[in-house]
Amino acid sequence: MVLQPGLFYGGGISIFFFLIWLGCIGLGIFAFILFVKLALRAITALDLYNHAKNLEIRERYESVKKDDNV
């Protein structure tokens, strides 16, 4: 009966490679979370910008119509 060495011993995956792989997975998840937070913040900023521009346009064009009616 021939016993094979374990996955981390001998010809398998080394522990160092496994730790680097886990680190890369962790950094990838962290980067994805930061990207989602950045995207949500950008959407909020865009909504605020659109709201401000809509108010500016409404004040400019509706005020002209209000003065014409008086």
CSV table of C-alpha atoms in Angstrom, one decimal:
chain,number,residue,atom,x,y,z
A,1,MET,CA,0.0,0.0,0.0
A,2,VAL,CA,1.5,3.3,-1.1
A,3,LEU,CA,0.6,6.4,0.9
A,4,GLN,CA,0.5,9.7,-0.9
A,5,PRO,CA,1.7,12.8,1.0
A,6,GLY,CA,-1.0,15.3,1.8
A,7,LEU,CA,-2.0,18.2,-0.3
A,8,PHE,CA,0.3,20.7,1.5
A,9,TYR,CA,3.3,18.3,1.7
A,10,GLY,CA,5.4,17.0,-1.1
A,11,GLY,CA,4.3,17.6,-4.6
A,12,GLY,CA,1.0,19.3,-3.8
A,13,ILE,CA,0.2,22.9,-3.2
A,14,SER,CA,2.6,24.6,-0.9
A,15,ILE,CA,1.4,26.5,2.2
A,16,PHE,CA,3.1,29.7,0.9
A,17,PHE,CA,1.2,29.5,-2.4
A,18,PHE,CA,-2.0,28.8,-0.5
A,19,LEU,CA,-1.5,31.9,1.8
A,20,ILE,CA,-0.8,34.1,-1.2
A,21,TRP,CA,-3.9,32.8,-2.9
A,22,LEU,CA,-6.0,33.5,0.2
A,23,GLY,CA,-4.5,37.0,0.4
A,24,CYS,CA,-5.4,37.7,-3.2
A,25,ILE,CA,-8.9,36.5,-2.7
A,26,GLY,CA,-9.2,38.8,0.4
A,27,LEU,CA,-7.8,41.8,-1.4
A,28,GLY,CA,-10.2,41.2,-4.4
A,29,ILE,CA,-13.2,41.1,-2.1
A,30,PHE,CA,-11.9,44.3,-0.3
A,31,ALA,CA,-11.4,46.1,-3.6
A,32,PHE,CA,-14.9,45.1,-4.8
A,33,ILE,CA,-16.5,46.5,-1.6
A,34,LEU,CA,-14.6,49.7,-2.1
A,35,PHE,CA,-15.7,49.9,-5.7
A,36,VAL,CA,-19.3,49.4,-4.7
A,37,LYS,CA,-19.1,52.1,-2.0
A,38,LEU,CA,-17.5,54.5,-4.6
A,39,ALA,CA,-20.2,53.7,-7.1
A,40,LEU,CA,-23.0,54.4,-4.6
A,41,ARG,CA,-21.3,57.7,-3.6
A,42,ALA,CA,-21.0,58.7,-7.3
A,43,ILE,CA,-24.7,57.9,-7.9
A,44,THR,CA,-25.7,60.1,-4.9
A,45,ALA,CA,-23.5,62.9,-6.1
A,46,LEU,CA,-25.0,62.7,-9.6
A,47,ASP,CA,-28.5,62.8,-8.1
A,48,LEU,CA,-27.7,65.9,-6.1
A,49,TYR,CA,-26.2,67.5,-9.2
A,50,ASN,CA,-29.3,66.7,-11.3
A,51,HIS,CA,-31.6,68.1,-8.6
A,52,ALA,CA,-29.6,71.3,-8.3
A,53,LYS,CA,-29.6,71.8,-12.1
A,54,ASN,CA,-33.4,71.1,-12.3
A,55,LEU,CA,-34.0,73.7,-9.6
A,56,GLU,CA,-31.9,76.2,-11.5
A,57,ILE,CA,-33.7,75.6,-14.8
A,58,ARG,CA,-37.1,75.8,-13.1
A,59,GLU,CA,-36.2,79.1,-11.4
A,60,ARG,CA,-35.0,80.6,-14.6
A,61,TYR,CA,-37.8,79.6,-16.9
A,62,GLU,CA,-40.8,79.5,-14.6
A,63,SER,CA,-40.0,82.9,-13.2
A,64,VAL,CA,-40.2,84.4,-16.7
A,65,LYS,CA,-43.7,82.9,-17.1
A,66,LYS,CA,-44.8,84.2,-13.7
A,67,ASP,CA,-43.8,87.8,-14.6
A,68,ASP,CA,-45.5,87.6,-17.9
A,69,ASN,CA,-48.8,86.6,-16.3
A,70,VAL,CA,-48.8,89.6,-13.9
